[in-house]
Coordinates of C-alpha atoms and ligand atoms in Angstrom, one line a residue:
M100 CA -154.5 44.2 93.0
G101 CA -155.3 42.7 89.6
L102 CA -158.7 41.6 90.9
A103 CA -159.4 45.1 92.3
A104 CA -158.5 46.7 89.0
S105 CA -160.8 44.1 87.3
R106 CA -163.7 45.1 89.5
C107 CA -163.2 48.8 88.6
L108 CA -162.9 47.9 84.9
N109 CA -166.1 45.9 85.1
A110 CA -167.9 48.8 86.7
R111 CA -167.0 50.9 83.7
S112 CA -167.8 48.1 81.2
I113 CA -164.2 48.0 79.9
D114 CA -163.4 44.7 78.3
H115 CA -160.4 43.1 79.9
V116 CA -158.8 39.9 81.1
V117 CA -156.7 39.1 84.2
L118 CA -153.7 36.9 83.5
E119 CA -152.4 34.8 86.4
R120 CA -149.5 32.4 86.2
G121 CA -150.8 30.2 89.1
E122 CA -154.1 30.3 90.8
V123 CA -156.1 33.2 92.3
A124 CA -154.2 34.5 95.4
N125 CA -151.1 32.7 94.2
S126 CA -148.5 34.5 96.2
W127 CA -150.5 33.8 99.4
R128 CA -150.7 30.1 98.5
R129 CA -147.1 29.6 97.3
E130 CA -144.8 32.2 98.7
R131 CA -145.5 32.5 102.5
W132 CA -144.4 30.6 105.5
D133 CA -146.8 28.3 107.3
S134 CA -147.5 30.4 110.5
L135 CA -147.9 33.8 108.8
R136 CA -151.0 35.8 109.6
L137 CA -151.7 39.2 108.1
L138 CA -150.3 42.0 110.2
T139 CA -153.3 44.2 109.0
P140 CA -156.5 43.7 111.0
N141 CA -159.5 42.0 109.4
W142 CA -161.5 45.2 109.0
Q143 CA -158.6 46.4 106.7
S144 CA -159.1 43.4 104.5
R145 CA -161.4 45.0 101.9
L146 CA -161.5 45.2 98.2
P147 CA -163.7 47.2 95.9
G148 CA -167.3 46.6 97.1
F149 CA -166.2 43.7 99.2
Q150 CA -165.2 43.5 102.9
Y151 CA -164.5 41.2 105.8
E152 CA -167.8 40.2 107.3
G153 CA -166.7 37.8 110.0
T154 CA -167.1 38.0 113.8
D155 CA -163.6 39.2 114.6
P156 CA -162.9 42.5 112.8
D157 CA -159.9 43.1 115.0
G158 CA -158.3 39.7 114.4
Y159 CA -155.6 38.9 111.8
M160 CA -156.2 36.4 109.0
T161 CA -154.3 33.2 108.6
M162 CA -153.1 32.4 105.1
R163 CA -156.0 30.0 104.6
E164 CA -158.4 32.8 105.4
V165 CA -156.6 35.2 103.1
I166 CA -156.8 32.8 100.2
A167 CA -160.5 32.1 100.9
F168 CA -161.2 35.9 101.2
I169 CA -159.5 36.7 97.9
S170 CA -161.0 33.7 96.1
R171 CA -164.5 34.7 97.3
F172 CA -163.9 38.2 95.9
A173 CA -162.8 36.8 92.5
V174 CA -166.0 34.8 92.2
W175 CA -168.3 37.6 93.6
S176 CA -166.8 40.2 91.3
G177 CA -167.0 37.9 88.2
A178 CA -163.4 38.7 87.3
P179 CA -162.4 37.2 84.0
V180 CA -159.3 35.5 85.3
R181 CA -157.2 33.2 83.1
T182 CA -155.2 31.1 85.6
G183 CA -152.1 29.1 84.6
T184 CA -151.1 31.8 82.2
T185 CA -147.6 33.3 82.6
V186 CA -146.8 36.5 80.8
T187 CA -143.3 35.8 79.4
C188 CA -143.0 39.0 77.4
A189 CA -144.8 42.4 77.0
K190 CA -143.8 44.7 74.1
R191 CA -145.1 48.0 73.0
T192 CA -146.8 48.2 69.6
D193 CA -148.4 51.1 67.7
A194 CA -151.8 50.0 68.9
G195 CA -150.9 49.2 72.5
Y196 CA -149.1 46.1 73.9
E197 CA -148.4 42.7 72.6
L198 CA -148.0 39.9 75.1
A199 CA -146.4 36.5 74.8
T200 CA -147.9 34.1 77.3
T201 CA -147.7 30.4 78.1
T202 CA -151.2 30.0 76.7
G203 CA -150.7 32.0 73.5
P204 CA -150.2 35.6 72.4
L205 CA -152.5 38.5 73.3
R206 CA -152.9 42.1 72.2
C207 CA -154.3 44.9 74.3
R208 CA -154.6 48.7 74.1
T209 CA -153.7 49.2 77.8
L210 CA -151.8 47.1 80.3
V211 CA -152.0 47.2 84.1
I212 CA -148.9 45.7 85.8
A213 CA -150.3 44.1 88.9
S214 CA -147.7 41.3 89.2
G215 CA -146.7 42.2 92.7
A216 CA -143.9 44.1 94.5
C217 CA -142.6 41.0 96.3
N218 CA -141.9 38.4 93.6
L219 CA -138.4 37.6 94.6
P220 CA -136.5 37.7 97.9
S221 CA -133.9 40.5 97.9
V222 CA -130.7 39.0 99.2
P223 CA -127.4 40.9 99.3
S224 CA -124.6 39.6 97.1
L225 CA -122.5 38.9 100.2
H226 CA -124.5 35.7 100.6
Q227 CA -122.1 34.2 98.2
A228 CA -119.3 34.5 100.7
M229 CA -121.1 32.4 103.3
P230 CA -119.3 29.2 104.3
P231 CA -121.0 26.0 102.9
S232 CA -121.5 24.7 106.4
V233 CA -124.2 27.4 107.0
Q234 CA -127.4 26.7 105.1
S235 CA -129.1 29.8 103.6
F236 CA -132.9 30.3 103.6
T237 CA -135.1 33.1 102.3
P238 CA -138.7 33.8 103.3
F239 CA -139.7 32.0 100.1
S240 CA -137.7 28.8 101.0
Y241 CA -138.5 28.8 104.7
R242 CA -141.8 27.2 105.7
N243 CA -141.4 26.5 109.4
P244 CA -138.5 25.9 111.9
N245 CA -138.5 22.2 111.2
D246 CA -136.9 23.1 107.8
L247 CA -133.8 24.3 109.7
P248 CA -130.9 22.2 110.8
D249 CA -130.4 22.1 114.6
G250 CA -128.1 24.7 115.9
G251 CA -127.8 28.5 115.9
V252 CA -129.6 30.6 113.4
L253 CA -128.5 34.0 112.1
V254 CA -131.5 36.1 111.0
V255 CA -130.5 39.1 108.9
G256 CA -133.0 41.9 108.8
A257 CA -135.4 43.1 111.5
S258 CA -138.4 44.3 109.7
A259 CA -141.8 42.5 109.8
T260 CA -140.5 39.3 108.2
G261 CA -137.2 39.2 110.3
V262 CA -138.8 39.8 113.7
Q263 CA -141.6 37.3 113.0
L264 CA -139.2 34.6 111.9
A265 CA -136.7 35.3 114.7
D266 CA -139.6 34.9 117.2
E267 CA -140.8 31.7 115.7
I268 CA -137.3 30.1 115.4
L269 CA -136.5 31.2 118.9
R270 CA -139.7 29.4 120.2
S271 CA -138.5 26.3 118.4
G272 CA -135.6 26.2 120.9
R273 CA -132.8 27.3 118.5
P274 CA -130.5 30.0 119.5
V275 CA -131.2 33.1 117.4
T276 CA -128.9 36.1 116.6
L277 CA -130.8 38.9 114.9
S278 CA -128.9 41.4 112.7
V279 CA -130.6 44.8 112.8
G280 CA -130.3 47.6 110.3
E281 CA -132.7 50.5 109.7
H282 CA -136.1 49.5 111.0
V283 CA -139.5 50.9 111.8
R284 CA -140.7 50.2 115.4
L285 CA -144.4 50.2 116.2
P286 CA -146.5 48.9 119.1
R287 CA -149.3 46.5 118.1
T288 CA -151.8 48.5 120.1
Y289 CA -151.7 52.1 121.4
R290 CA -154.1 53.6 123.8
G291 CA -156.4 50.7 123.5
H292 CA -156.6 50.5 119.7
D293 CA -154.6 48.8 116.9
V294 CA -151.8 51.0 115.7
L295 CA -153.2 50.6 112.2
W296 CA -156.5 52.0 113.4
W297 CA -154.6 55.1 114.5
M298 CA -152.8 55.2 111.2
D299 CA -156.2 55.2 109.5
V300 CA -158.2 57.6 111.5
S301 CA -155.4 60.2 111.8
G302 CA -154.9 60.2 108.0
V303 CA -151.4 58.8 108.1
W304 CA -152.3 55.7 106.2
N305 CA -154.1 57.8 103.5
Q306 CA -151.2 60.3 103.1
R307 CA -150.8 60.8 99.4
S308 CA -147.5 60.5 97.5
D309 CA -147.6 64.3 96.6
E310 CA -147.8 65.1 100.3
V311 CA -144.4 63.7 101.3
D312 CA -141.1 65.5 101.0
D313 CA -138.9 62.6 99.9
L314 CA -140.9 60.1 98.0
T315 CA -137.9 58.0 96.9
R316 CA -136.9 57.5 100.5
V317 CA -140.4 56.7 101.8
R318 CA -140.9 54.2 99.0
R319 CA -137.8 52.3 100.3
L320 CA -138.8 52.3 104.0
P321 CA -138.8 48.9 105.5
S322 CA -142.0 47.2 106.7
P323 CA -143.0 48.0 110.3
Q324 CA -142.1 45.5 113.1
L325 CA -145.6 44.1 113.5
I326 CA -147.1 40.7 113.8
G327 CA -150.7 39.6 113.8
T328 CA -151.5 37.2 116.7
P329 CA -154.7 36.4 118.5
E330 CA -153.1 38.0 121.6
R331 CA -152.5 41.3 119.6
A332 CA -149.0 41.1 121.0
T333 CA -146.2 43.7 120.3
L334 CA -143.1 42.1 118.7
D335 CA -140.2 44.5 119.0
L336 CA -136.5 44.1 119.7
N337 CA -137.1 44.4 123.5
T338 CA -139.5 41.5 123.3
L339 CA -137.0 39.4 121.3
S340 CA -134.0 40.1 123.5
S341 CA -136.1 39.3 126.6
A342 CA -137.0 36.0 125.0
G343 CA -133.3 35.3 124.5
A344 CA -132.4 36.6 121.0
E345 CA -129.0 38.1 120.6
I346 CA -129.1 41.4 118.8
V347 CA -126.2 42.5 116.6
G348 CA -125.8 45.4 114.1
R349 CA -126.3 45.5 110.4
L350 CA -124.4 42.7 108.5
A351 CA -121.6 44.7 106.8
T352 CA -119.7 41.9 105.2
V353 CA -118.6 38.2 105.3
R354 CA -114.9 37.7 105.1
N355 CA -112.9 34.5 105.6
G356 CA -115.9 32.8 107.1
E357 CA -116.5 35.6 109.6
A358 CA -119.6 37.8 109.6
L359 CA -118.8 41.4 110.4
F360 CA -121.5 43.7 111.8
S361 CA -121.7 47.5 112.0
G362 CA -121.5 49.2 115.4
G363 CA -123.8 52.1 116.2
L364 CA -126.8 50.0 117.3
R365 CA -127.5 52.6 120.0
N366 CA -128.0 55.3 117.3
Q367 CA -130.1 53.0 115.2
F368 CA -132.4 52.3 118.2
A369 CA -132.6 55.9 119.2
L370 CA -133.7 56.9 115.7
A371 CA -136.4 54.1 115.5
D372 CA -137.6 55.1 119.0
L373 CA -137.7 58.8 118.1
K374 CA -139.7 58.1 114.9
M375 CA -142.1 55.9 116.8
N376 CA -142.7 58.5 119.5
R377 CA -143.1 61.2 116.9
L378 CA -145.8 59.1 115.2
L379 CA -147.5 58.4 118.6
G380 CA -147.4 62.2 119.2
T381 CA -149.2 62.7 115.9
F382 CA -151.9 60.3 117.0
D383 CA -152.2 62.1 120.4
E384 CA -152.6 65.4 118.6
W385 CA -155.3 64.0 116.3
A386 CA -157.3 62.6 119.3
R387 CA -157.0 66.0 121.1
S388 CA -157.8 68.2 118.1
Q389 CA -160.7 66.0 117.0
A390 CA -162.1 65.7 120.5
R391 CA -161.8 61.9 120.4
E392 CA -160.0 61.6 123.7
A393 CA -163.0 59.8 125.3
E394 CA -162.8 57.0 122.7
V395 CA -159.2 56.1 123.4
G396 CA -157.2 55.0 126.4
T397 CA -154.7 57.0 128.5
L398 CA -151.5 58.2 127.0
E399 CA -148.8 55.6 126.7
R400 CA -145.0 55.7 126.2
F401 CA -142.9 52.6 125.6
E402 CA -139.5 51.6 127.1
P403 CA -136.7 52.7 124.8
T404 CA -135.1 49.9 122.8
R405 CA -132.4 48.3 125.0
A406 CA -129.0 48.2 123.4
P407 CA -126.9 45.1 124.2
E408 CA -123.7 45.9 126.0
P409 CA -121.5 45.3 124.2
S410 CA -122.9 43.9 120.9
R411 CA -120.8 41.4 119.1
L412 CA -119.2 42.9 116.0
K413 CA -117.9 39.6 114.6
L414 CA -119.2 36.0 114.4
D415 CA -117.2 33.0 113.3
L416 CA -119.5 31.2 110.9
R417 CA -117.2 28.1 110.7
N418 CA -117.0 27.0 114.3
G419 CA -120.4 25.2 114.3
E420 CA -122.3 27.8 116.4
F421 CA -124.4 28.8 113.4
R422 CA -125.9 26.2 111.1
S423 CA -128.3 28.4 109.1
I424 CA -128.9 31.9 108.1
V425 CA -132.3 33.4 107.1
W426 CA -132.1 36.4 104.8
A427 CA -135.1 38.6 105.8
T428 CA -133.6 41.4 103.8
G429 CA -136.7 42.4 101.8
F430 CA -138.4 41.5 98.5
R431 CA -138.3 42.9 95.0
P432 CA -140.6 42.8 91.9
D433 CA -139.7 40.7 88.9
Y434 CA -140.0 42.7 85.6
S435 CA -137.9 40.2 83.5
W436 CA -140.9 39.7 81.3
L437 CA -141.4 43.5 80.6
D438 CA -139.7 44.5 77.4
V439 CA -140.6 48.1 77.6
P440 CA -138.0 50.8 78.5
V441 CA -139.6 51.9 81.8
I442 CA -137.2 50.4 84.4
D443 CA -134.6 52.8 85.9
E444 CA -131.0 51.9 86.6
K445 CA -132.0 50.7 90.1
G446 CA -134.6 48.3 88.8
H447 CA -137.6 50.4 89.8
L448 CA -140.5 51.0 87.5
R449 CA -140.7 54.7 86.3
H450 CA -144.1 55.9 87.1
D451 CA -146.1 58.8 88.5
G452 CA -148.7 57.5 90.9
G453 CA -149.0 54.3 89.0
V454 CA -149.2 56.0 85.6
V455 CA -146.1 54.4 84.0
D456 CA -143.8 56.2 81.7
A457 CA -145.2 54.6 78.5
P458 CA -148.7 55.3 76.9
G459 CA -151.5 53.2 78.3
L460 CA -149.2 51.4 80.8
Y461 CA -150.2 51.3 84.5
A462 CA -149.0 49.8 87.7
L463 CA -150.6 48.8 91.0
G464 CA -149.4 47.4 94.3
L465 CA -146.0 49.1 94.6
P466 CA -144.8 50.9 97.8
F467 CA -146.4 54.3 98.2
L468 CA -147.7 54.1 94.7
R469 CA -150.3 56.8 95.4
R470 CA -150.7 56.6 99.1
R471 CA -148.9 55.2 102.2
K472 CA -151.3 52.2 102.2
S473 CA -150.8 51.4 98.5
T474 CA -148.8 48.2 99.0
F475 CA -151.4 46.8 101.4
I476 CA -154.7 45.0 100.6
Y477 CA -156.4 48.0 102.2
G478 CA -154.9 50.3 99.6
A479 CA -156.1 48.4 96.6
E480 CA -159.6 50.0 96.3
D481 CA -158.5 53.6 96.2
D482 CA -155.5 53.0 93.9
A483 CA -157.4 50.7 91.5
R484 CA -160.2 53.2 91.2
D485 CA -157.8 56.1 90.5
I486 CA -155.8 54.1 88.0
V487 CA -158.8 52.8 86.2
D488 CA -160.2 56.4 86.0
H489 CA -157.0 57.4 84.3
L490 CA -157.0 54.4 82.0
A491 CA -160.7 55.1 81.0
T492 CA -159.8 58.7 80.1
Y493 CA -156.8 57.5 78.1
L494 CA -159.0 55.0 76.2
A495 CA -161.6 57.6 75.5
T496 CA -159.0 60.1 74.3
A497 CA -157.4 57.4 72.1
V498 CA -160.9 56.6 70.7
H499 CA -161.5 60.2 70.1
R500 CA -158.2 60.6 68.2
G501 CA -158.9 57.4 66.4
A502 CA -155.5 56.2 67.6
G503 CA -154.5 52.6 68.1
L504 CA -157.8 51.1 67.3
Ligands
FAD1269 C1 -144.4 38.3 103.7 C2 -145.5 39.3 103.4 C3 -146.5 39.6 104.2 C4 -147.4 40.5 103.9 N1 -148.4 40.9 104.8 C5 -149.4 41.7 104.5 C6 -150.4 42.0 105.4 O1 -150.4 41.6 106.5 N2 -151.4 42.9 104.9 C7 -151.4 43.4 103.7 O2 -152.4 44.1 103.3 N3 -150.4 43.1 102.8 C8 -149.4 42.3 103.2 N4 -148.4 42.1 102.3 C9 -148.3 42.8 101.0 C10 -149.1 42.0 100.0 O3 -148.2 41.3 99.2 C11 -150.0 42.9 99.3 O4 -151.0 43.4 100.1 C12 -150.8 42.1 98.2 O5 -150.5 40.8 98.0 C13 -150.4 42.8 96.9 O6 -151.2 42.3 95.9 P1 -150.6 42.3 94.4 O7 -151.7 41.8 93.6 O8 -150.0 43.6 94.1 O9 -149.4 41.3 94.5 P2 -149.4 39.7 94.6 O10 -150.4 39.3 95.7 O11 -148.0 39.2 94.7 O12 -150.1 39.2 93.3 C14 -149.4 39.3 92.0 C15 -149.9 38.1 91.2 O13 -149.3 38.2 89.9 C16 -148.9 36.9 89.5 N5 -147.8 37.1 88.5 C17 -146.6 37.6 88.8 N6 -145.9 37.6 87.6 C18 -146.7 37.1 86.6 C19 -146.5 36.9 85.2 N7 -145.3 37.2 84.6 N8 -147.5 36.4 84.6 C20 -148.7 36.1 85.2 N9 -148.9 36.3 86.5 C21 -147.9 36.8 87.2 C22 -148.5 36.2 90.7 O14 -148.6 34.8 90.6 C23 -149.5 36.8 91.8 O15 -150.6 36.0 91.9 C24 -147.4 41.1 102.6 C25 -146.4 40.8 101.7 C26 -145.4 39.9 102.1 C27 -144.4 39.5 101.1

């Protein structure tokens, strides 16, 4: 997102620098597991003025390809990136912001926080109650199934990361139990097109933050159960249970070496199925009302999610059945370096569409920042343009007032 902002700043001749603690595309280089591919199709890999030009627009990039794509963009756009520079502190001054970095101090009139929404794995505090015989992993420490000890694996969380890792670990021959809480079910393809094509053409992907009823809730929605594979396969709970995964409810607590799970899987599944079908209904309505029926396949509906009968409510973590646990329980940003009072009591940045609650301070790359697609590469262009428009006006007004110069 920082590179997208840089491109928009360049277009307006606004002097700037992009600070990066590692290398360009650092999180794709350092913080992803080996087999990961984007779950967004190649044609959605685009940045301001730059897009995928390969021969497989409907494919999904490997990490190597993502790194190459972003690195090419950085060179092409001439972004003034200062790599190996960690911002350790940002403070507000009368003139703007003062940064402490590992390569020296910096001052700026405006600051765009593009440090990512997924800097740290978000692991519930009950991990501390896990018996020592069970080794804990997060999506940051897990690279491939060979990292895991032999034996059963409990994967906690069934959003994009959880289902992808459960699938891969299962294929390695280890028994997998998957703990499922609230989740978003989506088929990979619908009526002959990628589900994200439907999201795009029907306007769902572009839905703006001022068009949703409960912004706080949608900002916390888990990522959809999707995987990018050459086969364009759907990966949902039915697929995983058919492949042998045991499905249990949400992990409620760990007590005396036992993991206790919520019941109510049936309701959880019914809700996810209902929401998926509602979304597919929106797509059908779009195709009908826009007279696009000829371009898409016939109507499809999917088997409801099968609930295990009964699901285990309790697992003994000390009897040797489970040797490892993978916490696929989400990610969170790291604002430990930001010494400006703009973080609420839940640790979220206070902002309105990326305009942060402090003069000249902006953010990019957060869930539903301005649009549903905001947290994806595909959302970078529109959001960066809007934010830089606001920033340019802010600077012009500040110049006009003679403030902070
Ligand atoms: C497992 C996973 C899978 C994903 N899959 C997809 C996908 O399929 N398609 C998609 O579009 N999106 C996907 N995303 C979302 C993806 O992270 C975003 O699309 C994109 O990376 C957001 O870019 P960003 O610049 O906001 O954050 P990042 O890519 O995280 O970049 C932030 C940068 O800031 C640097 N940084 C952080 N703190 C500091 C500091 N204090 N000082 C200096 N530098 C700092 C980091 O090193 C990093 O390079 C996925 C995310 C995860 C976690």
